[in-house]
Amino acid sequence: MAVDRDDVQALVRSGFGSLGSARYILVRIVDSARAKAWLRGLVPTRASEVGEGRTLDTVLQVAFTRAGLRALGFTAAELESMAPEFLDGMASDARRSHRLGDVGESAPAHWEWGTGAREPHVLLLLLAGPNRIADWASHVERDALANGFFLVTTLASNPAPEDTGPAREPFGFADGLSQPEIDWDAKLRPSARADRAYRSHIAAGEVLLGHRNEYGAIAGDATGPLVQRNGSYLVYRQLAQDVTGFWGWLRAAAGPDGARELAERMVGRSIDGAPLPGLAHGTGPEDFDFQGDPEGFQCPLGAHIRRANPRVGDDPLGPRGILGNLLSTAGLLGTAAGDAVASARFHRLLRRGRPYGRAMTPEQAMRTGAPKTEAGLHFLCLNASLARQFEFVQGAWLISPTFGGLSQEGDPLIGDRSPFPDDRRTDLFRYHDAQGMPRIAQGMDRFVTVRGGAYFFLPGIEGLASITAR
Ligand code: HEM
C-alpha cells in the first residue's frame, strides 16, 4: 500500500539540504500534563508538504526517547512492542558501547549529553533560513521552558552553503550524496531476481514502520496504545571531528602532495564527491558499484563508503543464472569476503546529518601549528530496525576490525583504533595507490569522538497524536 505522505514527518522525505541552518533543541519533561498540552499545539511539517514546486521557510519535527515516552505516562508494558534497542537506549550497557565504538574518550561517561540527567526526552528539530533560525529557536525554547520542559542543550548546525555546491563535512568532503530512495508508492517487489543487482530504491518498511520491508514483512508492531505506523527510529550522534589531526596525520603519512589522494581512498570518493577513477559507469555521483572491483584496486575494501554500503544485492557476485544460483546455494560459489558484505539492501540508512563548527580547508588544516577547533557532524539517520540497520552498519561494518576479509583495520574515518584483546593493533589501512601498488598506512589516529547521542522515535502525525493524548 502506498505511504500516506500526510501522516509522515517531512524529514523522512527530505533532508532540506538547501534550507539554512538547523537547531536541535533537546529537552526533558518536568510537568507531564503541561508538556503534553504544549506538544499538542505543535504543527510538525509533513512529508506531503515537500516538493511539487513548493518551498518551505521553516520545518519543525518532533521525536521522543524511551525516557520521554515514560515521562509522558506510557508504562513499560505499553512500550514493549517497540524495538528493544530503542527501549535500552544508546548508552545503556557496556557491551553495546563496545560494539558501537563508544569507548575511551567516546565512552558515554564522557558525553556532554545523552545520559543521566542529560538524557533528553524530546528532540525539537528546527530548520529555517539563516536570518530566521536564531530568533525562532529561542522563541520555541522559551515557550517550551514555560510549558513544563527543562532544557538539556540546544545544538546548532552550520548554515547550508550559499553557492550551489554540495554540503561538505568538516574534513572537507562532499557529504550526503548516496541515499536510499523510499518506495513511497509501493511499486517494488522485494526479493525478485532483479534484487541481485545493486539498487538504491528500497521498500518503505526499511524506514517507516507499518510498511512492507525488504523481507516482505511489515515493519514494527501494531499493538499497544502508541501508534507506530508511519513512524521511524531516529539515531542522533554528535560526532566531533579532529580536522587538524586528520590532515596532519595524512600529511605525515603521504606527504603534502599525497595527502588528498590518500584521504580520497579512505573515504572512497573524490573530495568533491565523484566516484573513484575506474568505478563510474555513468555520469552521476551515484552511477557506480563495486562489482567490477572485487579486490579493492579502485576503491579500497576498507574505505568508509564501501564499509557503510558495500553495494551488492542478495549476492555479491551479481546475477548469474539458474545453474550459478544452484551452485551458490550449495556453497560452491562465492567467497568469505563476498558473503560478509552480502545483502546490503537490508542495511541501508537514510542520513539526515549536518555539519557544525568552524570550517577549514585541507590546506589550512595541514599548516604547521593550525589551531584545533571544535567541529563535527550532527549525525542523524532514520531506519525501521535499529539492530539490523544502524547498529549493524556501525558495529559490524564500520567499527569492526575484521570486515569483509580484512583484519586489524577499522573504518578509516570513525574507527576507534582500540587494540584486540590480544593487543594486536587495529590502526592499519590497506589500499592501492594510483600506480596500482599495494600499500599499508599504519598508526592511524582516532579522528572522531562521540560527544553525545540518543535513540529517538520520530512518530507519524497520528502517532504523535496518540503520544500527546496520553
Ligand atoms: C564524522 C563522521 C563521518 C564522516 C566525516 C562521514 C563522511 C562521509 C562521506 C564524506 C561520505 C561520502 C559522501 C556521501 O555519499 O554522502 C559518507 C558516506 C556514507 N556514510 Fe559517512 N561519515 C561519518 C559517519 C558515518 C556514520 C556514523 C555512519 C553510519 C553509522 C555513516 C554512514 C555512511 C553511509 C551509509 C554513507 C553512504 C555510503 C554509500 O552508499 O555510498 N557515516 N560519509
XYZ file of C-alpha atoms and ligand atoms in Angstrom, residues 169 171 173-178 198 239 241 267 269 304-305 308-309 311 348-349 351 377 379 390 393-394 398 413-414 448, ligand 1:
73
model
C 31.503 17.670 6.246
C 37.152 17.105 6.814
C 34.428 16.070 1.633
C 31.117 16.433 -0.191
C 28.578 14.676 2.032
C 25.006 13.415 1.933
C 25.316 12.130 -1.641
C 24.373 8.460 -1.564
C 22.541 -3.023 -6.580
C 30.473 13.329 16.314
C 35.957 15.640 14.121
C 36.556 7.947 2.123
C 35.166 9.124 -3.196
C 34.366 4.398 4.537
C 31.688 4.239 1.828
C 28.978 1.691 5.110
C 27.308 0.342 1.966
C 26.554 -2.065 -2.677
C 20.504 0.904 4.401
C 20.374 4.161 6.364
C 21.124 10.010 6.573
C 28.766 16.221 12.386
C 24.938 12.607 12.554
C 22.192 1.450 12.285
C 26.326 -0.890 9.919
C 28.083 0.910 12.763
C 32.369 0.371 10.307
C 37.222 7.918 9.412
C 35.373 6.785 12.522
C 36.218 11.190 15.515
C 32.192 12.236 11.455
C 31.857 11.095 10.953
C 31.584 10.832 9.500
C 32.070 11.462 8.385
C 33.068 12.619 8.325
C 31.462 10.835 7.233
C 31.711 11.189 5.917
C 31.128 10.597 4.817
C 31.383 10.968 3.456
C 32.333 12.068 3.004
C 30.643 10.156 2.656
C 30.602 10.142 1.118
C 29.555 11.031 0.530
C 28.153 10.515 0.603
O 27.769 9.548 -0.059
O 27.396 11.107 1.369
C 29.907 9.268 3.528
C 29.024 8.300 3.111
C 28.325 7.478 3.964
N 28.431 7.410 5.326
Fe 29.586 8.554 6.481
N 30.633 9.835 7.668
C 30.675 9.800 9.042
C 29.993 8.957 9.874
C 29.135 7.955 9.461
C 28.427 7.069 10.334
C 28.494 7.075 11.859
C 27.669 6.246 9.525
C 26.737 5.131 9.877
C 26.644 4.519 11.026
C 27.922 6.647 8.157
C 27.324 6.082 7.063
C 27.530 6.476 5.777
C 26.801 5.899 4.653
C 25.703 4.851 4.713
C 27.311 6.527 3.518
C 26.880 6.288 2.086
C 27.644 5.129 1.502
C 27.185 4.850 0.089
O 26.022 4.484 -0.071
O 27.985 5.039 -0.825
N 28.824 7.678 8.152
N 30.230 9.551 4.838
